[in-house]
Amino acid sequence: MSKPIASLSKTKQILEEFDRGANKTFGQNFIIDPSVVDKISDLAQVDQNTAVMEIGPGLGGLTEYLCYKAKKVISIEIDEHMIEILKKTVGHFENLEVIHQDFLRFDSTTWITQQKAAGLAVAVCANLPYYITTPILFQLFESPVLPDSITVMMQKEVALRFSAKPSTKDYNALSVIVQYLFNVQLVLNVPKQVFLPMPKVDSAVIRFTPKNKQEIKNQDQFFKLIKACFKQRRKTLSNNLTEYLKDRNHAVEALNQSFIDPARRAETCDLSDFVRLYEVLYENEGLRKN
């Protein structure tokens, strides 16, 4: 391999050659440590039986390592100027397809379905723009066909929310919902010093793998319940649930039947607590909220 794209000297050379800098509109920060992109591609567990979807390839620093390791890579880039750079930096890879499109408008479900039909494992691997991390992830999470894994770098503060445990300051409704759908692991901390330009905050890499069994039939209703329980964080469950059900007696009864102290706060409850509460509420017609 020649000098990696994700090195300080190579990154500066590319930006000077194309008279470019990072586009703040698209949240661009380029990794300038090859060991970081190598580690991320390893954590994604990419091999010659894997089709990889990369979102926001930038200069192609991570793309380069993914192309060496994967069967095929599709990289979706919104910035038309980066498309020209990618032709120069990674255009020689025969297993790479670069798409100029906003990922939020990309039909990821069809692409994932096609790769699985071809017998390939599907991995999403990306250094996500901070400003649009959650919308990108939820487009993937809500797809009827999920990838086999999602390994992405994001702002560390957001990563901590996704992976947070009960009774911690980062634990919220998002933590519960995502951990219901996926096994979530924070697999790598990435200091801000490995980016150009250097952001104000550190980053982290999270790996999501779908859970096989989903025990809730009406996920939308379950997620609404979780959000209602966390609506006002410092309020007790009985207060938040009363507002949701419009009936304090029903709220307290549901919590008691779920073996949850009504005086507890949502942040102290784990996933199994919310599952029990949902089952009590939606198996008992007298407690159901219309």
C-alpha positions as protocol buffer text, in pm:
chain_id: "A"
residue {
  index: 1
  type: MET
  ca { x: 0 y: 0 z: 0 }
}
residue {
  index: 2
  type: SER
  ca { x: 131 y: 349 z: -84 }
}
residue {
  index: 3
  type: LYS
  ca { x: 110 y: 624 z: 176 }
}
residue {
  index: 4
  type: PRO
  ca { x: -239 y: 600 z: 331 }
}
residue {
  index: 5
  type: ILE
  ca { x: -493 y: 869 z: 247 }
}
residue {
  index: 6
  type: ALA
  ca { x: -568 y: 901 z: 619 }
}
residue {
  index: 7
  type: SER
  ca { x: -226 y: 1045 z: 701 }
}
residue {
  index: 8
  type: LEU
  ca { x: -154 y: 1410 z: 774 }
}
residue {
  index: 9
  type: SER
  ca { x: 85 y: 1459 z: 482 }
}
residue {
  index: 10
  type: LYS
  ca { x: -139 y: 1283 z: 228 }
}
residue {
  index: 11
  type: THR
  ca { x: -452 y: 1462 z: 348 }
}
residue {
  index: 12
  type: LYS
  ca { x: -282 y: 1801 z: 319 }
}
residue {
  index: 13
  type: GLN
  ca { x: -147 y: 1710 z: -25 }
}
residue {
  index: 14
  type: ILE
  ca { x: -495 y: 1613 z: -151 }
}
residue {
  index: 15
  type: LEU
  ca { x: -661 y: 1925 z: -11 }
}
residue {
  index: 16
  type: GLU
  ca { x: -393 y: 2149 z: -162 }
}
residue {
  index: 17
  type: GLU
  ca { x: -410 y: 1974 z: -500 }
}
residue {
  index: 18
  type: PHE
  ca { x: -785 y: 2026 z: -521 }
}
residue {
  index: 19
  type: ASP
  ca { x: -777 y: 2365 z: -346 }
}
residue {
  index: 20
  type: ARG
  ca { x: -1021 y: 2235 z: -86 }
}
residue {
  index: 21
  type: GLY
  ca { x: -1082 y: 2253 z: 283 }
}
residue {
  index: 22
  type: ALA
  ca { x: -1333 y: 2078 z: 505 }
}
residue {
  index: 23
  type: ASN
  ca { x: -1693 y: 2179 z: 431 }
}
residue {
  index: 24
  type: LYS
  ca { x: -1853 y: 2281 z: 760 }
}
residue {
  index: 25
  type: THR
  ca { x: -2200 y: 2254 z: 605 }
}
residue {
  index: 26
  type: PHE
  ca { x: -2149 y: 1878 z: 571 }
}
residue {
  index: 27
  type: GLY
  ca { x: -1968 y: 1838 z: 903 }
}
residue {
  index: 28
  type: GLN
  ca { x: -1643 y: 1727 z: 741 }
}
residue {
  index: 29
  type: ASN
  ca { x: -1347 y: 1632 z: 961 }
}
residue {
  index: 30
  type: PHE
  ca { x: -1081 y: 1414 z: 800 }
}
residue {
  index: 31
  type: ILE
  ca { x: -902 y: 1138 z: 992 }
}
residue {
  index: 32
  type: ILE
  ca { x: -523 y: 1184 z: 977 }
}
residue {
  index: 33
  type: ASP
  ca { x: -414 y: 868 z: 1159 }
}
residue {
  index: 34
  type: PRO
  ca { x: -407 y: 552 z: 942 }
}
residue {
  index: 35
  type: SER
  ca { x: -410 y: 326 z: 1248 }
}
residue {
  index: 36
  type: VAL
  ca { x: -755 y: 461 z: 1338 }
}
residue {
  index: 37
  type: VAL
  ca { x: -919 y: 380 z: 1003 }
}
residue {
  index: 38
  type: ASP
  ca { x: -743 y: 43 z: 999 }
}
residue {
  index: 39
  type: LYS
  ca { x: -883 y: -31 z: 1346 }
}
residue {
  index: 40
  type: ILE
  ca { x: -1236 y: 81 z: 1247 }
}
residue {
  index: 41
  type: SER
  ca { x: -1235 y: -146 z: 941 }
}
residue {
  index: 42
  type: ASP
  ca { x: -1116 y: -434 z: 1163 }
}
residue {
  index: 43
  type: LEU
  ca { x: -1390 y: -366 z: 1419 }
}
residue {
  index: 44
  type: ALA
  ca { x: -1645 y: -380 z: 1137 }
}
residue {
  index: 45
  type: GLN
  ca { x: -1533 y: -743 z: 1083 }
}
residue {
  index: 46
  type: VAL
  ca { x: -1517 y: -694 z: 708 }
}
residue {
  index: 47
  type: ASP
  ca { x: -1394 y: -977 z: 487 }
}
residue {
  index: 48
  type: GLN
  ca { x: -1423 y: -1114 z: 133 }
}
residue {
  index: 49
  type: ASN
  ca { x: -1778 y: -1228 z: 203 }
}
residue {
  index: 50
  type: THR
  ca { x: -1891 y: -877 z: 300 }
}
residue {
  index: 51
  type: ALA
  ca { x: -2061 y: -596 z: 111 }
}
residue {
  index: 52
  type: VAL
  ca { x: -1997 y: -265 z: 286 }
}
residue {
  index: 53
  type: MET
  ca { x: -2206 y: 51 z: 280 }
}
residue {
  index: 54
  type: GLU
  ca { x: -2006 y: 361 z: 372 }
}
residue {
  index: 55
  type: ILE
  ca { x: -2179 y: 693 z: 439 }
}
residue {
  index: 56
  type: GLY
  ca { x: -1980 y: 1013 z: 387 }
}
residue {
  index: 57
  type: PRO
  ca { x: -1643 y: 882 z: 263 }
}
residue {
  index: 58
  type: GLY
  ca { x: -1486 y: 1228 z: 243 }
}
residue {
  index: 59
  type: LEU
  ca { x: -1136 y: 1196 z: 96 }
}
residue {
  index: 60
  type: GLY
  ca { x: -1152 y: 816 z: 106 }
}
residue {
  index: 61
  type: GLY
  ca { x: -936 y: 747 z: 411 }
}
residue {
  index: 62
  type: LEU
  ca { x: -1161 y: 476 z: 554 }
}
residue {
  index: 63
  type: THR
  ca { x: -1282 y: 375 z: 207 }
}
residue {
  index: 64
  type: GLU
  ca { x: -929 y: 271 z: 114 }
}
residue {
  index: 65
  type: TYR
  ca { x: -905 y: 18 z: 398 }
}
residue {
  index: 66
  type: LEU
  ca { x: -1258 y: -111 z: 340 }
}
residue {
  index: 67
  type: CYS
  ca { x: -1181 y: -176 z: -27 }
}
residue {
  index: 68
  type: TYR
  ca { x: -873 y: -379 z: 64 }
}
residue {
  index: 69
  type: LYS
  ca { x: -1071 y: -598 z: 302 }
}
residue {
  index: 70
  type: ALA
  ca { x: -1426 y: -628 z: 163 }
}
residue {
  index: 71
  type: LYS
  ca { x: -1578 y: -804 z: -135 }
}
residue {
  index: 72
  type: LYS
  ca { x: -1746 y: -480 z: -245 }
}
residue {
  index: 73
  type: VAL
  ca { x: -1798 y: -129 z: -113 }
}
residue {
  index: 74
  type: ILE
  ca { x: -2060 y: 133 z: -192 }
}
residue {
  index: 75
  type: SER
  ca { x: -1976 y: 484 z: -68 }
}
residue {
  index: 76
  type: ILE
  ca { x: -2249 y: 748 z: -59 }
}
residue {
  index: 77
  type: GLU
  ca { x: -2126 y: 1108 z: -64 }
}
residue {
  index: 78
  type: ILE
  ca { x: -2340 y: 1424 z: -65 }
}
residue {
  index: 79
  type: ASP
  ca { x: -2061 y: 1672 z: -151 }
}
residue {
  index: 80
  type: GLU
  ca { x: -2009 y: 1693 z: -528 }
}
residue {
  index: 81
  type: HIS
  ca { x: -1656 y: 1832 z: -480 }
}
residue {
  index: 82
  type: MET
  ca { x: -1561 y: 1521 z: -282 }
}
residue {
  index: 83
  type: ILE
  ca { x: -1683 y: 1303 z: -568 }
}
residue {
  index: 84
  type: GLU
  ca { x: -1407 y: 1447 z: -788 }
}
residue {
  index: 85
  type: ILE
  ca { x: -1148 y: 1388 z: -518 }
}
residue {
  index: 86
  type: LEU
  ca { x: -1265 y: 1030 z: -461 }
}
residue {
  index: 87
  type: LYS
  ca { x: -1216 y: 954 z: -831 }
}
residue {
  index: 88
  type: LYS
  ca { x: -849 y: 1042 z: -780 }
}
residue {
  index: 89
  type: THR
  ca { x: -791 y: 886 z: -438 }
}
residue {
  index: 90
  type: VAL
  ca { x: -987 y: 558 z: -456 }
}
residue {
  index: 91
  type: GLY
  ca { x: -1120 y: 543 z: -812 }
}
residue {
  index: 92
  type: HIS
  ca { x: -879 y: 261 z: -899 }
}
residue {
  index: 93
  type: PHE
  ca { x: -1055 y: 10 z: -673 }
}
residue {
  index: 94
  type: GLU
  ca { x: -1264 y: -222 z: -891 }
}
residue {
  index: 95
  type: ASN
  ca { x: -1478 y: -332 z: -595 }
}
residue {
  index: 96
  type: LEU
  ca { x: -1588 y: 26 z: -517 }
}
residue {
  index: 97
  type: GLU
  ca { x: -1897 y: 216 z: -632 }
}
residue {
  index: 98
  type: VAL
  ca { x: -1928 y: 583 z: -536 }
}
residue {
  index: 99
  type: ILE
  ca { x: -2276 y: 735 z: -534 }
}
residue {
  index: 100
  type: HIS
  ca { x: -2332 y: 1113 z: -532 }
}
residue {
  index: 101
  type: GLN
  ca { x: -2644 y: 1140 z: -317 }
}
residue {
  index: 102
  type: ASP
  ca { x: -2782 y: 1248 z: 17 }
}
residue {
  index: 103
  type: PHE
  ca { x: -2793 y: 925 z: 219 }
}
residue {
  index: 104
  type: LEU
  ca { x: -3132 y: 1019 z: 363 }
}
residue {
  index: 105
  type: ARG
  ca { x: -3269 y: 991 z: 9 }
}
residue {
  index: 106
  type: PHE
  ca { x: -3085 y: 669 z: -73 }
}
residue {
  index: 107
  type: ASP
  ca { x: -3281 y: 342 z: -93 }
}
residue {
  index: 108
  type: SER
  ca { x: -3062 y: 147 z: 148 }
}
residue {
  index: 109
  type: THR
  ca { x: -3327 y: -124 z: 196 }
}
residue {
  index: 110
  type: THR
  ca { x: -3315 y: -230 z: -169 }
}
residue {
  index: 111
  type: TRP
  ca { x: -2935 y: -231 z: -174 }
}
residue {
  index: 112
  type: ILE
  ca { x: -2910 y: -439 z: 145 }
}
residue {
  index: 113
  type: THR
  ca { x: -3171 y: -683 z: 10 }
}
residue {
  index: 114
  type: GLN
  ca { x: -2976 y: -726 z: -314 }
}
residue {
  index: 115
  type: GLN
  ca { x: -2649 y: -799 z: -136 }
}
residue {
  index: 116
  type: LYS
  ca { x: -2808 y: -1054 z: 96 }
}
residue {
  index: 117
  type: ALA
  ca { x: -2976 y: -1221 z: -203 }
}
residue {
  index: 118
  type: ALA
  ca { x: -2627 y: -1256 z: -353 }
}
residue {
  index: 119
  type: GLY
  ca { x: -2515 y: -1441 z: -41 }
}
residue {
  index: 120
  type: LEU
  ca { x: -2309 y: -1160 z: 108 }
}
residue {
  index: 121
  type: ALA
  ca { x: -2300 y: -1033 z: 464 }
}
residue {
  index: 122
  type: VAL
  ca { x: -2385 y: -663 z: 481 }
}
residue {
  index: 123
  type: ALA
  ca { x: -2197 y: -418 z: 701 }
}
residue {
  index: 124
  type: VAL
  ca { x: -2239 y: -45 z: 740 }
}
residue {
  index: 125
  type: CYS
  ca { x: -1911 y: 125 z: 830 }
}
residue {
  index: 126
  type: ALA
  ca { x: -1866 y: 502 z: 840 }
}
residue {
  index: 127
  type: ASN
  ca { x: -1727 y: 812 z: 1003 }
}
residue {
  index: 128
  type: LEU
  ca { x: -2060 y: 991 z: 1041 }
}
residue {
  index: 129
  type: PRO
  ca { x: -2102 y: 1371 z: 1029 }
}
residue {
  index: 130
  type: TYR
  ca { x: -2184 y: 1490 z: 1380 }
}
residue {
  index: 131
  type: TYR
  ca { x: -2476 y: 1708 z: 1274 }
}
residue {
  index: 132
  type: ILE
  ca { x: -2677 y: 1428 z: 1114 }
}
residue {
  index: 133
  type: THR
  ca { x: -2569 y: 1114 z: 1303 }
}
residue {
  index: 134
  type: THR
  ca { x: -2907 y: 1029 z: 1457 }
}
residue {
  index: 135
  type: PRO
  ca { x: -3120 y: 1075 z: 1139 }
}
residue {
  index: 136
  type: ILE
  ca { x: -2877 y: 855 z: 944 }
}
residue {
  index: 137
  type: LEU
  ca { x: -2882 y: 582 z: 1207 }
}
residue {
  index: 138
  type: PHE
  ca { x: -3259 y: 583 z: 1242 }
}
residue {
  index: 139
  type: GLN
  ca { x: -3301 y: 550 z: 868 }
}
residue {
  index: 140
  type: LEU
  ca { x: -3096 y: 231 z: 901 }
}
residue {
  index: 141
  type: PHE
  ca { x: -3266 y: 118 z: 1224 }
}
residue {
  index: 142
  type: GLU
  ca { x: -3616 y: 157 z: 1078 }
}
residue {
  index: 143
  type: SER
  ca { x: -3540 y: -29 z: 757 }
}
residue {
  index: 144
  type: PRO
  ca { x: -3747 y: -348 z: 710 }
}
residue {
  index: 145
  type: VAL
  ca { x: -3422 y: -521 z: 612 }
}
residue {
  index: 146
  type: LEU
  ca { x: -3136 y: -459 z: 853 }
}
residue {
  index: 147
  type: PRO
  ca { x: -2764 y: -488 z: 779 }
}
residue {
  index: 148
  type: ASP
  ca { x: -2577 y: -756 z: 972 }
}
residue {
  index: 149
  type: SER
  ca { x: -2379 y: -491 z: 1156 }
}
residue {
  index: 150
  type: ILE
  ca { x: -2338 y: -115 z: 1182 }
}
residue {
  index: 151
  type: THR
  ca { x: -1997 y: 10 z: 1294 }
}
residue {
  index: 152
  type: VAL
  ca { x: -1980 y: 389 z: 1297 }
}
residue {
  index: 153
  type: MET
  ca { x: -1782 y: 672 z: 1448 }
}
residue {
  index: 154
  type: MET
  ca { x: -1972 y: 960 z: 1603 }
}
residue {
  index: 155
  type: GLN
  ca { x: -1945 y: 1232 z: 1863 }
}
residue {
  index: 156
  type: LYS
  ca { x: -1854 y: 1063 z: 2191 }
}
residue {
  index: 157
  type: GLU
  ca { x: -2140 y: 1230 z: 2378 }
}
residue {
  index: 158
  type: VAL
  ca { x: -2391 y: 1071 z: 2139 }
}
residue {
  index: 159
  type: ALA
  ca { x: -2213 y: 736 z: 2153 }
}
residue {
  index: 160
  type: LEU
  ca { x: -2245 y: 734 z: 2531 }
}
residue {
  index: 161
  type: ARG
  ca { x: -2622 y: 782 z: 2505 }
}
residue {
  index: 162
  type: PHE
  ca { x: -2659 y: 488 z: 2267 }
}
residue {
  index: 163
  type: SER
  ca { x: -2458 y: 258 z: 2494 }
}
residue {
  index: 164
  type: ALA
  ca { x: -2567 y: 398 z: 2833 }
}
residue {
  index: 165
  type: LYS
  ca { x: -2677 y: 177 z: 3121 }
}
residue {
  index: 166
  type: PRO
  ca { x: -2958 y: 248 z: 3371 }
}
residue {
  index: 167
  type: SER
  ca { x: -2893 y: 499 z: 3650 }
}
residue {
  index: 168
  type: THR
  ca { x: -2630 y: 687 z: 3450 }
}
residue {
  index: 169
  type: LYS
  ca { x: -2659 y: 1047 z: 3331 }
}
residue {
  index: 170
  type: ASP
  ca { x: -2651 y: 948 z: 2962 }
}
residue {
  index: 171
  type: TYR
  ca { x: -2931 y: 689 z: 2988 }
}
residue {
  index: 172
  type: ASN
  ca { x: -3251 y: 803 z: 2816 }
}
residue {
  index: 173
  type: ALA
  ca { x: -3537 y: 685 z: 2593 }
}
residue {
  index: 174
  type: LEU
  ca { x: -3300 y: 660 z: 2295 }
}
residue {
  index: 175
  type: SER
  ca { x: -3076 y: 422 z: 2492 }
}
residue {
  index: 176
  type: VAL
  ca { x: -3368 y: 189 z: 2570 }
}
residue {
  index: 177
  type: ILE
  ca { x: -3514 y: 191 z: 2219 }
}
residue {
  index: 178
  type: VAL
  ca { x: -3181 y: 125 z: 2046 }
}
residue {
  index: 179
  type: GLN
  ca { x: -3080 y: -143 z: 2297 }
}
residue {
  index: 180
  type: TYR
  ca { x: -3414 y: -316 z: 2242 }
}
residue {
  index: 181
  type: LEU
  ca { x: -3335 y: -348 z: 1871 }
}
residue {
  index: 182
  type: PHE
  ca { x: -2959 y: -402 z: 1885 }
}
residue {
  index: 183
  type: ASN
  ca { x: -2669 y: -527 z: 2088 }
}
residue {
  index: 184
  type: VAL
  ca { x: -2472 y: -206 z: 2138 }
}
residue {
  index: 185
  type: GLN
  ca { x: -2100 y: -186 z: 2211 }
}
residue {
  index: 186
  type: LEU
  ca { x: -1873 y: 114 z: 2243 }
}
residue {
  index: 187
  type: VAL
  ca { x: -1564 y: -42 z: 2086 }
}
residue {
  index: 188
  type: LEU
  ca { x: -1318 y: 244 z: 2041 }
}
residue {
  index: 189
  type: ASN
  ca { x: -1252 y: 590 z: 2183 }
}
residue {
  index: 190
  type: VAL
  ca { x: -1105 y: 833 z: 1929 }
}
residue {
  index: 191
  type: PRO
  ca { x: -938 y: 1157 z: 2047 }
}
residue {
  index: 192
  type: LYS
  ca { x: -1013 y: 1480 z: 1863 }
}
residue {
  index: 193
  type: GLN
  ca { x: -643 y: 1520 z: 1780 }
}
residue {
  index: 194
  type: VAL
  ca { x: -662 y: 1260 z: 1499 }
}
residue {
  index: 195
  type: PHE
  ca { x: -885 y: 1484 z: 1284 }
}
residue {
  index: 196
  type: LEU
  ca { x: -819 y: 1771 z: 1046 }
}
residue {
  index: 197
  type: PRO
  ca { x: -958 y: 2021 z: 1120 }
}
residue {
  index: 198
  type: MET
  ca { x: -959 y: 1925 z: 1487 }
}
residue {
  index: 199
  type: PRO
  ca { x: -1316 y: 1927 z: 1626 }
}
residue {
  index: 200
  type: LYS
  ca { x: -1402 y: 2057 z: 1972 }
}
residue {
  index: 201
  type: VAL
  ca { x: -1500 y: 1715 z: 2108 }
}
residue {
  index: 202
  type: ASP
  ca { x: -1376 y: 1357 z: 2111 }
}
residue {
  index: 203
  type: SER
  ca { x: -1534 y: 1077 z: 1911 }
}
residue {
  index: 204
  type: ALA
  ca { x: -1612 y: 710 z: 1968 }
}
residue {
  index: 205
  type: VAL
  ca { x: -1693 y: 408 z: 1755 }
}
residue {
  index: 206
  type: ILE
  ca { x: -2013 y: 216 z: 1827 }
}
residue {
  index: 207
  type: ARG
  ca { x: -2095 y: -128 z: 1689 }
}
residue {
  index: 208
  type: PHE
  ca { x: -2462 y: -226 z: 1654 }
}
residue {
  index: 209
  type: THR
  ca { x: -2567 y: -584 z: 1577 }
}
residue {
  index: 210
  type: PRO
  ca { x: -2938 y: -665 z: 1538 }
}
residue {
  index: 211
  type: LYS
  ca { x: -3105 y: -881 z: 1801 }
}
residue {
  index: 212
  type: ASN
  ca { x: -3267 y: -1189 z: 1654 }
}
residue {
  index: 213
  type: LYS
  ca { x: -3579 y: -1203 z: 1867 }
}
residue {
  index: 214
  type: GLN
  ca { x: -3816 y: -908 z: 1904 }
}
residue {
  index: 215
  type: GLU
  ca { x: -4076 y: -984 z: 2170 }
}
residue {
  index: 216
  type: ILE
  ca { x: -4298 y: -677 z: 2122 }
}
residue {
  index: 217
  type: LYS
  ca { x: -4567 y: -698 z: 1853 }
}
residue {
  index: 218
  type: ASN
  ca { x: -4640 y: -326 z: 1828 }
}
residue {
  index: 219
  type: GLN
  ca { x: -4301 y: -157 z: 1836 }
}
residue {
  index: 220
  type: ASP
  ca { x: -4435 y: 191 z: 1766 }
}
residue {
  index: 221
  type: GLN
  ca { x: -4663 y: 173 z: 2069 }
}
residue {
  index: 222
  type: PHE
  ca { x: -4378 y: 36 z: 2281 }
}
residue {
  index: 223
  type: PHE
  ca { x: -4149 y: 320 z: 2177 }
}
residue {
  index: 224
  type: LYS
  ca { x: -4420 y: 579 z: 2253 }
}
residue {
  index: 225
  type: LEU
  ca { x: -4454 y: 433 z: 2602 }
}
residue {
  index: 226
  type: ILE
  ca { x: -4078 y: 452 z: 2662 }
}
residue {
  index: 227
  type: LYS
  ca { x: -4066 y: 814 z: 2546 }
}
residue {
  index: 228
  type: ALA
  ca { x: -4362 y: 898 z: 2771 }
}
residue {
  index: 229
  type: CYS
  ca { x: -4186 y: 747 z: 3073 }
}
residue {
  index: 230
  type: PHE
  ca { x: -3881 y: 966 z: 3009 }
}
residue {
  index: 231
  type: LYS
  ca { x: -4079 y: 1277 z: 2909 }
}
residue {
  index: 232
  type: GLN
  ca { x: -3981 y: 1473 z: 3220 }
}
residue {
  index: 233
  type: ARG
  ca { x: -3666 y: 1309 z: 3347 }
}
residue {
  index: 234
  type: ARG
  ca { x: -3686 y: 1426 z: 3708 }
}
residue {
  index: 235
  type: LYS
  ca { x: -4048 y: 1320 z: 3752 }
}
residue {
  index: 236
  type: THR
  ca { x: -4144 y: 980 z: 3890 }
}
residue {
  index: 237
  type: LEU
  ca { x: -4274 y: 707 z: 3664 }
}
residue {
  index: 238
  type: SER
  ca { x: -4619 y: 740 z: 3819 }
}
residue {
  index: 239
  type: ASN
  ca { x: -4633 y: 1109 z: 3724 }
}
residue {
  index: 240
  type: ASN
  ca { x: -4509 y: 1063 z: 3367 }
}
residue {
  index: 241
  type: LEU
  ca { x: -4729 y: 759 z: 3312 }
}
residue {
  index: 242
  type: THR
  ca { x: -5031 y: 940 z: 3456 }
}
residue {
  index: 243
  type: GLU
  ca { x: -4987 y: 1211 z: 3195 }
}
residue {
  index: 244
  type: TYR
  ca { x: -4964 y: 945 z: 2923 }
}
residue {
  index: 245
  type: LEU
  ca { x: -5262 y: 736 z: 3039 }
}
residue {
  index: 246
  type: LYS
  ca { x: -5468 y: 1033 z: 3166 }
}
residue {
  index: 247
  type: ASP
  ca { x: -5551 y: 831 z: 3479 }
}
residue {
  index: 248
  type: ARG
  ca { x: -5335 y: 812 z: 3795 }
}
residue {
  index: 249
  type: ASN
  ca { x: -5501 y: 499 z: 3934 }
}
residue {
  index: 250
  type: HIS
  ca { x: -5440 y: 311 z: 3612 }
}
residue {
  index: 251
  type: ALA
  ca { x: -5080 y: 433 z: 3600 }
}
residue {
  index: 252
  type: VAL
  ca { x: -5004 y: 320 z: 3956 }
}
residue {
  index: 253
  type: GLU
  ca { x: -5185 y: -11 z: 3904 }
}
residue {
  index: 254
  type: ALA
  ca { x: -4987 y: -83 z: 3586 }
}
residue {
  index: 255
  type: LEU
  ca { x: -4657 y: -9 z: 3759 }
}
residue {
  index: 256
  type: ASN
  ca { x: -4745 y: -226 z: 4058 }
}
residue {
  index: 257
  type: GLN
  ca { x: -4849 y: -514 z: 3832 }
}
residue {
  index: 258
  type: SER
  ca { x: -4515 y: -474 z: 3654 }
}
residue {
  index: 259
  type: PHE
  ca { x: -4328 y: -499 z: 3988 }
}
residue {
  index: 260
  type: ILE
  ca { x: -4201 y: -142 z: 3946 }
}
residue {
  index: 261
  type: ASP
  ca { x: -4216 y: 102 z: 4238 }
}
residue {
  index: 262
  type: PRO
  ca { x: -4429 y: 398 z: 4117 }
}
residue {
  index: 263
  type: ALA
  ca { x: -4186 y: 632 z: 4296 }
}
residue {
  index: 264
  type: ARG
  ca { x: -3896 y: 526 z: 4073 }
}
residue {
  index: 265
  type: ARG
  ca { x: -3774 y: 735 z: 3781 }
}
residue {
  index: 266
  type: ALA
  ca { x: -3747 y: 601 z: 3427 }
}
residue {
  index: 267
  type: GLU
  ca { x: -3368 y: 635 z: 3431 }
}
residue {
  index: 268
  type: THR
  ca { x: -3348 y: 354 z: 3692 }
}
residue {
  index: 269
  type: CYS
  ca { x: -3540 y: 102 z: 3480 }
}
residue {
  index: 270
  type: ASP
  ca { x: -3377 y: -145 z: 3246 }
}
residue {
  index: 271
  type: LEU
  ca { x: -3515 y: -284 z: 2921 }
}
residue {
  index: 272
  type: SER
  ca { x: -3690 y: -576 z: 3092 }
}
residue {
  index: 273
  type: ASP
  ca { x: -3881 y: -332 z: 3318 }
}
residue {
  index: 274
  type: PHE
  ca { x: -4020 y: -147 z: 3016 }
}
residue {
  index: 275
  type: VAL
  ca { x: -4112 y: -473 z: 2843 }
}
residue {
  index: 276
  type: ARG
  ca { x: -4308 y: -587 z: 3152 }
}
residue {
  index: 277
  type: LEU
  ca { x: -4485 y: -252 z: 3176 }
}
residue {
  index: 278
  type: TYR
  ca { x: -4582 y: -267 z: 2810 }
}
residue {
  index: 279
  type: GLU
  ca { x: -4717 y: -621 z: 2848 }
}
residue {
  index: 280
  type: VAL
  ca { x: -4926 y: -523 z: 3150 }
}
residue {
  index: 281
  type: LEU
  ca { x: -5068 y: -216 z: 2978 }
}
residue {
  index: 282
  type: TYR
  ca { x: -5150 y: -377 z: 2647 }
}
residue {
  index: 283
  type: GLU
  ca { x: -5275 y: -711 z: 2772 }
}
residue {
  index: 284
  type: ASN
  ca { x: -5519 y: -543 z: 3011 }
}
residue {
  index: 285
  type: GLU
  ca { x: -5802 y: -366 z: 2827 }
}
residue {
  index: 286
  type: GLY
  ca { x: -5883 y: -165 z: 3137 }
}
residue {
  index: 287
  type: LEU
  ca { x: -5540 y: -4 z: 3136 }
}
residue {
  index: 288
  type: ARG
  ca { x: -5497 y: 50 z: 2764 }
}
residue {
  index: 289
  type: LYS
  ca { x: -5458 y: 405 z: 2635 }
}
residue {
  index: 290
  type: ASN
  ca { x: -5665 y: 464 z: 2324 }
}
